Amino acid sequence: MSITSDELNFLILRYLQESGFQHSAFVFGHESVVINSGVDGSNVPPGALISFIQKGLQYCEIERHVREDGTEIDCEEPFELLAPHI
Amino acid sequence: MSITSDELNFLILRYLQESGFQHSAFVFGHESVVINSGVDGSNVPPGALISFIQKGLQYCEIERHVREDGTEIDCEEPFELLAPHI
Amino acid sequence: MSITSDELNFLILRYLQESGFQHSAFVFGHESVVINSGVDGSNVPPGALISFIQKGLQYCEIERHVREDGTEIDCEEPFELLAPHI
Amino acid sequence: MSITSDELNFLILRYLQESGFQHSAFVFGHESVVINSGVDGSNVPPGALISFIQKGLQYCEIERHVREDGTEIDCEEPFELLAPHI
C-alpha cells in the first residue's frame, strides 16, 4: 500500500486543474512529466486529493485520541491540519 | 476538523518546493496567493502532504475491510491510490 | 535613446499576451515584476515588439549593404534574423 | 527579409535565459514549443534581442527626422521606446 510519486503527482495535477489553477497545472504537468507517466486516471473521482487528505487527518485524530486498550481520550481541543495538537 | 483551501495549498506548495519542482512552486505560489494567506507553516514537518495522503489511504483500506461488528474482511488484493479496489 | 529593461520587458509581456502565450505571460509578469514597474503602455500599439525587430533587421541590412560613400553593395543573398550574412 | 515566429520566439527565449528569468524561460520554452522548432541558434550572439530592438528604435528615429529630400528635421525631444514622439 505504498504511493508512487507518479500517483501523487497525478492527484496534485488533478487538484490544480479542478481548482482553476490553470497556469500551475500547465507548468506542473510539464515539470513533473506526469502526463507521460502512464498513470491511468480514468477511475479517479473529482476531489480525490482533498478527500484523501481529509481521511488522513481523521486517521491522525484517531491515533491521537485512542488509547492502546481501545478507550478514548477526552479532548475538546480542535484538531487542525497545520497546527500542532496539544 | 475541516481543511481550508489555504491550508491545503500550503501543503502542496511545500511539497513542490521539497520535491524540486521549482518552476511549479513559483507559479503556484503566485497563482494560489498562498504566500499572502497568513498560514503559519512553522510547525509543518517535511513530507507532510505525502504523510497525510498515506494515512488517508490507510484509512480507506480500513473502511473497506472492517465490518460493522468489528471483524475483518479477508482480502488479498493490493490496495492502491488510483485504482478501484474490488 | 536608450531602452530600459522595464520598457523591454513591457514589450515582451505585450507580445506574449497578444500571441496567446497566456501561461508565459502570467509567469513573466510576476517574474519580471513589470506589472509594478509603472511603465505607461497606453500608447503602445499592437505588435510593437515585432515591428521594432523588423525595423532593427532592416537597419542591419542597410548597414551591411551601404558603403561609406553612400553607394550600395550588390547582394542577392537573403538577409535573415538568426543566420550570419555572408 | 521577413521574420518567422519561430525565430522571434527563439530570440525571446534567449533573452529570458540570459536575463535570469528562469521560470519564464521554462514555461515559454514549453508553451511556444520553440525548443522543437529546429531553429539553429548557434550563431546568435548574446543580447541579440536587445540589439535588434535598439536598432529598430534608431531606424524609427531616422524615419521621423529625415525629410524626403534627405535634409534633417531639427528636434530636441527625446525619442523613447514606449512614448509617442511629438
Tab-separated table of C-alpha atoms in Angstrom:
chain	number	residue	atom	x	y	z
A	1	MET	CA	0.000	0.000	0.000
A	2	SER	CA	2.659	2.453	-0.972
A	3	ILE	CA	2.201	5.550	-3.089
A	4	THR	CA	4.419	6.232	-6.089
A	5	SER	CA	5.406	9.796	-6.928
A	6	ASP	CA	3.654	9.445	-10.292
A	7	GLU	CA	0.414	8.675	-8.487
A	8	LEU	CA	0.849	11.548	-6.074
A	9	ASN	CA	1.742	13.960	-8.876
A	10	PHE	CA	-1.300	12.833	-10.781
A	11	LEU	CA	-3.549	13.652	-7.822
A	12	ILE	CA	-1.942	17.078	-7.481
A	13	LEU	CA	-2.310	17.815	-11.194
A	14	ARG	CA	-5.995	16.898	-10.991
A	15	TYR	CA	-6.438	19.165	-7.989
A	16	LEU	CA	-4.770	22.084	-9.799
A	17	GLN	CA	-7.000	21.555	-12.835
A	18	GLU	CA	-10.186	21.150	-10.810
A	19	SER	CA	-9.414	24.241	-8.732
A	20	GLY	CA	-8.854	26.515	-11.720
A	21	PHE	CA	-5.092	26.900	-11.211
A	22	GLN	CA	-4.533	26.690	-14.942
A	23	HIS	CA	-1.033	28.163	-15.052
A	24	SER	CA	0.192	25.948	-12.237
A	25	ALA	CA	-1.407	22.924	-13.891
A	26	PHE	CA	0.367	23.683	-17.182
A	27	VAL	CA	3.754	24.145	-15.544
A	28	PHE	CA	3.424	21.205	-13.160
A	29	GLY	CA	2.281	18.927	-15.965
A	30	HIS	CA	5.482	19.695	-17.846
A	31	GLU	CA	7.839	19.856	-14.900
A	32	SER	CA	6.657	16.627	-13.257
A	33	VAL	CA	6.298	14.891	-16.626
A	34	VAL	CA	3.287	13.206	-15.045
A	35	ILE	CA	1.414	13.469	-18.345
A	36	ASN	CA	3.830	10.952	-19.843
A	37	SER	CA	3.898	8.696	-16.795
A	38	GLY	CA	1.231	6.317	-17.965
A	39	VAL	CA	-0.872	6.735	-14.835
A	40	ASP	CA	-4.425	5.659	-15.607
A	41	GLY	CA	-6.620	8.282	-14.000
A	42	SER	CA	-9.876	7.206	-15.569
A	43	ASN	CA	-11.194	5.905	-12.244
A	44	VAL	CA	-10.036	8.796	-10.074
A	45	PRO	CA	-13.083	10.706	-8.802
A	46	PRO	CA	-13.156	14.534	-8.595
A	47	GLY	CA	-11.766	15.930	-5.386
A	48	ALA	CA	-9.655	12.828	-4.754
A	49	LEU	CA	-6.684	14.699	-3.267
A	50	ILE	CA	-8.781	16.634	-0.769
A	51	SER	CA	-10.692	13.501	0.158
A	52	PHE	CA	-7.508	11.523	0.914
A	53	ILE	CA	-6.074	14.350	2.993
A	54	GLN	CA	-9.286	14.698	4.975
A	55	LYS	CA	-9.233	10.980	5.742
A	56	GLY	CA	-5.551	11.241	6.613
A	57	LEU	CA	-6.370	13.973	9.084
A	58	GLN	CA	-9.165	11.859	10.601
A	59	TYR	CA	-6.713	8.982	10.907
A	60	CYS	CA	-4.275	11.230	12.788
A	61	GLU	CA	-7.008	12.400	15.093
A	62	ILE	CA	-7.995	8.839	15.925
A	63	GLU	CA	-4.348	7.876	16.509
A	64	ARG	CA	-4.015	10.737	18.972
A	65	HIS	CA	-7.194	10.085	20.921
A	66	VAL	CA	-7.497	6.342	21.246
A	67	ARG	CA	-5.519	4.505	23.934
A	68	GLU	CA	-3.927	1.150	23.305
A	69	ASP	CA	-6.729	-0.582	25.197
A	70	GLY	CA	-9.277	0.969	22.841
A	71	THR	CA	-10.692	3.572	25.225
A	72	GLU	CA	-10.974	7.151	24.045
A	73	ILE	CA	-9.066	10.141	25.369
A	74	ASP	CA	-11.380	13.045	26.165
A	75	CYS	CA	-10.283	16.157	24.286
A	76	GLU	CA	-12.016	19.414	23.495
A	77	GLU	CA	-9.158	20.973	21.517
A	78	PRO	CA	-9.783	21.449	17.790
A	79	PHE	CA	-7.702	19.159	15.590
A	80	GLU	CA	-6.110	21.082	12.751
A	81	LEU	CA	-4.130	20.283	9.629
A	82	LEU	CA	-1.143	22.552	10.128
A	83	ALA	CA	-1.053	23.315	13.838
A	84	PRO	CA	0.391	21.003	16.489
A	85	HIS	CA	-2.242	19.341	18.682
A	86	ILE	CA	-1.656	19.716	22.398
B	1	MET	CA	-11.755	19.166	11.664
B	2	SER	CA	-12.177	20.736	8.285
B	3	ILE	CA	-9.417	21.775	5.913
B	4	THR	CA	-9.308	25.251	4.419
B	5	SER	CA	-8.030	25.738	0.881
B	6	ASP	CA	-5.243	27.933	2.228
B	7	GLU	CA	-4.041	25.060	4.383
B	8	LEU	CA	-4.245	22.595	1.531
B	9	ASN	CA	-2.474	24.962	-0.861
B	10	PHE	CA	0.234	25.492	1.719
B	11	LEU	CA	0.850	21.737	1.920
B	12	ILE	CA	1.017	21.488	-1.870
B	13	LEU	CA	3.434	24.423	-2.125
B	14	ARG	CA	5.677	22.759	0.447
B	15	TYR	CA	5.572	19.512	-1.477
B	16	LEU	CA	6.515	21.260	-4.714
B	17	GLN	CA	9.423	23.007	-3.008
B	18	GLU	CA	10.656	19.886	-1.225
B	19	SER	CA	10.456	17.825	-4.404
B	20	GLY	CA	12.499	20.243	-6.508
B	21	PHE	CA	9.617	21.413	-8.698
B	22	GLN	CA	10.917	24.967	-8.570
B	23	HIS	CA	9.017	26.353	-11.561
B	24	SER	CA	5.731	24.875	-10.381
B	25	ALA	CA	6.373	26.190	-6.871
B	26	PHE	CA	6.985	29.696	-8.207
B	27	VAL	CA	3.860	29.710	-10.339
B	28	PHE	CA	1.622	28.047	-7.760
B	29	GLY	CA	2.816	30.419	-5.045
B	30	HIS	CA	1.684	33.350	-7.170
B	31	GLU	CA	-1.450	31.801	-8.616
B	32	SER	CA	-2.815	30.469	-5.334
B	33	VAL	CA	-1.682	33.586	-3.448
B	34	VAL	CA	-0.957	31.170	-0.609
B	35	ILE	CA	2.168	33.165	0.286
B	36	ASN	CA	-0.045	36.042	1.374
B	37	SER	CA	-2.597	33.859	3.141
B	38	GLY	CA	-1.100	34.143	6.586
B	39	VAL	CA	-0.864	30.376	7.067
B	40	ASP	CA	1.684	29.664	9.774
B	41	GLY	CA	3.726	26.773	8.456
B	42	SER	CA	6.446	26.879	11.067
B	43	ASN	CA	5.234	23.646	12.645
B	44	VAL	CA	4.619	21.727	9.446
B	45	PRO	CA	7.131	18.864	9.180
B	46	PRO	CA	8.800	17.904	5.875
B	47	GLY	CA	6.838	15.459	3.802
B	48	ALA	CA	3.557	16.466	5.427
B	49	LEU	CA	1.455	16.156	2.267
B	50	ILE	CA	2.679	12.647	1.470
B	51	SER	CA	2.253	11.604	5.077
B	52	PHE	CA	-1.385	12.761	5.205
B	53	ILE	CA	-2.200	11.042	1.936
B	54	GLN	CA	-0.627	7.808	3.096
B	55	LYS	CA	-2.695	7.893	6.246
B	56	GLY	CA	-5.750	8.743	4.198
B	57	LEU	CA	-5.109	5.691	2.068
B	58	GLN	CA	-4.725	3.527	5.181
B	59	TYR	CA	-7.996	4.927	6.478
B	60	CYS	CA	-9.726	3.958	3.231
B	61	GLU	CA	-8.282	0.474	3.415
B	62	ILE	CA	-9.566	0.001	6.946
B	63	GLU	CA	-13.001	1.342	5.990
B	64	ARG	CA	-13.179	-1.201	3.195
B	65	HIS	CA	-12.037	-4.226	5.205
B	66	VAL	CA	-13.652	-3.904	8.600
B	67	ARG	CA	-17.282	-4.962	9.078
B	68	GLU	CA	-19.660	-3.030	11.265
B	69	ASP	CA	-19.283	-5.597	14.037
B	70	GLY	CA	-15.505	-5.016	14.054
B	71	THR	CA	-14.448	-8.227	12.341
B	72	GLU	CA	-12.052	-8.047	9.430
B	73	ILE	CA	-12.779	-8.926	5.818
B	74	ASP	CA	-10.141	-11.220	4.360
B	75	CYS	CA	-8.667	-9.712	1.219
B	76	GLU	CA	-5.523	-10.428	-0.766
B	77	GLU	CA	-5.995	-7.720	-3.375
B	78	PRO	CA	-3.475	-4.870	-3.305
B	79	PHE	CA	-4.969	-1.579	-2.181
B	80	GLU	CA	-3.915	1.247	-4.480
B	81	LEU	CA	-4.236	5.002	-4.576
B	82	LEU	CA	-5.692	5.462	-8.037
B	83	ALA	CA	-7.239	2.122	-8.936
B	84	PRO	CA	-10.661	0.951	-7.769
B	85	HIS	CA	-10.499	-1.817	-5.161
B	86	ILE	CA	-12.591	-4.828	-5.979
C	1	MET	CA	17.709	56.985	-26.971
C	2	SER	CA	18.372	54.109	-24.655
C	3	ILE	CA	15.976	51.354	-23.699
C	4	THR	CA	15.323	50.465	-20.071
C	5	SER	CA	14.730	46.849	-19.072
C	6	ASP	CA	11.271	47.804	-17.826
C	7	GLU	CA	10.391	49.085	-21.284
C	8	LEU	CA	11.784	45.989	-22.969
C	9	ASN	CA	10.003	43.676	-20.542
C	10	PHE	CA	6.781	45.546	-21.149
C	11	LEU	CA	7.083	44.969	-24.908
C	12	ILE	CA	7.759	41.282	-24.336
C	13	LEU	CA	4.796	40.919	-21.970
C	14	ARG	CA	2.549	42.530	-24.577
C	15	TYR	CA	3.857	40.188	-27.233
C	16	LEU	CA	3.185	37.149	-25.030
C	17	GLN	CA	-0.352	38.344	-24.327
C	18	GLU	CA	-1.103	39.219	-27.935
C	19	SER	CA	0.251	35.898	-29.173
C	20	GLY	CA	-1.853	33.786	-26.832
C	21	PHE	CA	1.034	32.607	-24.647
C	22	GLN	CA	-1.099	33.017	-21.554
C	23	HIS	CA	0.956	30.866	-19.185
C	24	SER	CA	4.201	32.558	-20.189
C	25	ALA	CA	2.551	35.966	-19.831
C	26	PHE	CA	1.377	35.123	-16.307
C	27	VAL	CA	4.770	33.860	-15.202
C	28	PHE	CA	6.774	36.610	-16.908
C	29	GLY	CA	4.504	39.292	-15.480
C	30	HIS	CA	5.286	38.038	-11.986
C	31	GLU	CA	8.933	37.176	-12.506
C	32	SER	CA	9.888	40.422	-14.226
C	33	VAL	CA	7.654	42.459	-11.889
C	34	VAL	CA	6.983	44.583	-14.979
C	35	ILE	CA	3.358	44.999	-13.891
C	36	ASN	CA	4.532	47.056	-10.928
C	37	SER	CA	7.136	48.998	-12.884
C	38	GLY	CA	4.946	51.971	-13.662
C	39	VAL	CA	5.523	51.717	-17.415
C	40	ASP	CA	2.729	53.549	-19.196
C	41	GLY	CA	1.757	51.314	-22.071
C	42	SER	CA	-1.366	53.154	-23.092
C	43	ASN	CA	0.253	54.413	-26.300
C	44	VAL	CA	1.965	51.200	-27.309
C	45	PRO	CA	0.328	49.849	-30.490
C	46	PRO	CA	-0.331	46.126	-31.022
C	47	GLY	CA	2.563	44.218	-32.493
C	48	ALA	CA	5.092	46.763	-31.243
C	49	LEU	CA	7.801	44.217	-30.433
C	50	ILE	CA	7.674	42.558	-33.848
C	51	SER	CA	7.597	45.930	-35.543
C	52	PHE	CA	10.728	47.156	-33.744
C	53	ILE	CA	12.597	43.950	-34.502
C	54	GLN	CA	11.655	44.105	-38.164
C	55	LYS	CA	12.952	47.659	-38.358
C	56	GLY	CA	16.071	46.616	-36.491
C	57	LEU	CA	16.644	43.914	-39.045
C	58	GLN	CA	16.172	46.408	-41.889
C	59	TYR	CA	18.656	48.698	-40.193
C	60	CYS	CA	21.202	45.870	-40.052
C	61	GLU	CA	20.639	45.089	-43.693
C	62	ILE	CA	21.240	48.696	-44.678
C	63	GLU	CA	24.366	48.863	-42.511
C	64	ARG	CA	25.720	45.822	-44.289
C	65	HIS	CA	24.971	46.928	-47.829
C	66	VAL	CA	25.718	50.625	-47.960
C	67	ARG	CA	29.309	51.798	-48.370
C	68	GLU	CA	30.664	54.814	-46.555
C	69	ASP	CA	30.360	56.918	-49.688
C	70	GLY	CA	26.651	56.108	-49.873
C	71	THR	CA	26.768	53.658	-52.771
C	72	GLU	CA	25.049	50.314	-52.417
C	73	ILE	CA	26.709	46.913	-52.305
C	74	ASP	CA	25.048	44.482	-54.696
C	75	CYS	CA	23.923	41.370	-52.874
C	76	GLU	CA	21.494	38.586	-53.750
C	77	GLU	CA	21.833	36.664	-50.517
C	78	PRO	CA	18.743	36.625	-48.289
C	79	PHE	CA	19.151	38.608	-45.088
C	80	GLU	CA	17.919	36.622	-42.106
C	81	LEU	CA	17.324	37.233	-38.434
C	82	LEU	CA	19.301	34.382	-36.928
C	83	ALA	CA	21.763	33.336	-39.608
C	84	PRO	CA	25.050	35.100	-40.337
C	85	HIS	CA	25.031	37.081	-43.579
C	86	ILE	CA	27.913	36.328	-45.893
D	1	MET	CA	13.605	39.738	-45.055
D	2	SER	CA	10.682	38.544	-43.045
D	3	ILE	CA	10.815	37.151	-39.541
D	4	THR	CA	9.155	33.844	-38.671
D	5	SER	CA	7.517	33.388	-35.285
D	6	ASP	CA	9.955	30.565	-34.529
D	7	GLU	CA	12.843	32.963	-34.998
D	8	LEU	CA	11.238	35.633	-32.867
D	9	ASN	CA	10.353	33.148	-30.141
D	10	PHE	CA	13.913	31.890	-30.179
D	11	LEU	CA	15.239	35.424	-29.596
D	12	ILE	CA	12.801	35.914	-26.722
D	13	LEU	CA	13.720	32.581	-25.128
D	14	ARG	CA	17.392	33.556	-25.305
D	15	TYR	CA	16.641	36.898	-23.726
D	16	LEU	CA	14.723	35.251	-20.879
D	17	GLN	CA	17.572	32.821	-20.256
D	18	GLU	CA	20.279	35.473	-20.441
D	19	SER	CA	18.369	37.788	-18.112
D	20	GLY	CA	17.872	35.177	-15.393
D	21	PHE	CA	14.113	34.791	-15.889
D	22	GLN	CA	14.400	31.061	-15.397
D	23	HIS	CA	10.739	30.323	-14.662
D	24	SER	CA	9.555	32.340	-17.643
D	25	ALA	CA	12.149	30.644	-19.833
D	26	PHE	CA	10.949	27.199	-18.734
D	27	VAL	CA	7.296	27.993	-19.351
D	28	PHE	CA	7.852	29.861	-22.608
D	29	GLY	CA	10.080	27.078	-23.936
D	30	HIS	CA	7.233	24.614	-23.421
D	31	GLU	CA	4.364	26.875	-24.404
D	32	SER	CA	5.945	28.192	-27.602
D	33	VAL	CA	7.402	24.773	-28.445
D	34	VAL	CA	10.348	26.750	-29.807
D	35	ILE	CA	12.722	24.105	-28.468
D	36	ASN	CA	11.354	21.663	-31.021
D	37	SER	CA	11.219	24.181	-33.845
D	38	GLY	CA	14.588	23.318	-35.335
D	39	VAL	CA	15.840	26.907	-35.194
D	40	ASP	CA	19.619	26.876	-35.339
D	41	GLY	CA	20.723	29.392	-32.746
D	42	SER	CA	24.403	28.541	-32.786
D	43	ASN	CA	25.272	31.823	-34.493
D	44	VAL	CA	23.034	34.078	-32.439
D	45	PRO	CA	25.179	36.386	-30.286
D	46	PRO	CA	24.265	37.229	-26.669
D	47	GLY	CA	21.962	40.182	-26.315
D	48	ALA	CA	20.593	39.733	-29.834
D	49	LEU	CA	17.019	40.710	-28.969
D	50	ILE	CA	18.015	43.953	-27.251
D	51	SER	CA	20.407	44.785	-30.062
D	52	PHE	CA	17.713	44.378	-32.745
D	53	ILE	CA	15.235	46.476	-30.801
D	54	GLN	CA	17.775	49.236	-30.267
D	55	LYS	CA	18.477	49.326	-33.977
D	56	GLY	CA	14.765	49.287	-34.682
D	57	LEU	CA	14.348	52.274	-32.437
D	58	GLN	CA	17.191	54.080	-34.240
D	59	TYR	CA	15.517	53.291	-37.524
D	60	CYS	CA	12.265	54.819	-36.291
D	61	GLU	CA	14.094	57.910	-35.121
D	62	ILE	CA	15.703	58.375	-38.510
D	63	GLU	CA	12.377	57.831	-40.286
D	64	ARG	CA	10.848	60.555	-38.157
D	65	HIS	CA	13.614	63.121	-38.568
D	66	VAL	CA	14.732	62.892	-42.159
D	67	ARG	CA	12.727	64.629	-44.852
D	68	GLU	CA	12.153	63.073	-48.254
D	69	ASP	CA	14.815	65.320	-49.782
D	70	GLY	CA	17.363	63.997	-47.299
D	71	THR	CA	17.565	67.025	-45.035
D	72	GLU	CA	17.225	66.573	-41.309
D	73	ILE	CA	14.403	67.840	-39.124
D	74	ASP	CA	15.701	69.634	-36.064
D	75	CYS	CA	14.304	68.112	-32.906
D	76	GLU	CA	15.314	68.324	-29.271
D	77	GLU	CA	12.654	65.972	-27.925
D	78	PRO	CA	13.920	62.668	-26.523
D	79	PHE	CA	12.983	59.672	-28.645
D	80	GLU	CA	11.583	56.890	-26.496
D	81	LEU	CA	10.557	53.293	-26.962
D	82	LEU	CA	7.072	53.391	-25.499
D	83	ALA	CA	6.045	57.042	-25.613
D	84	PRO	CA	4.678	58.807	-28.682
D	85	HIS	CA	7.122	61.274	-30.244
D	86	ILE	CA	5.694	64.718	-30.838
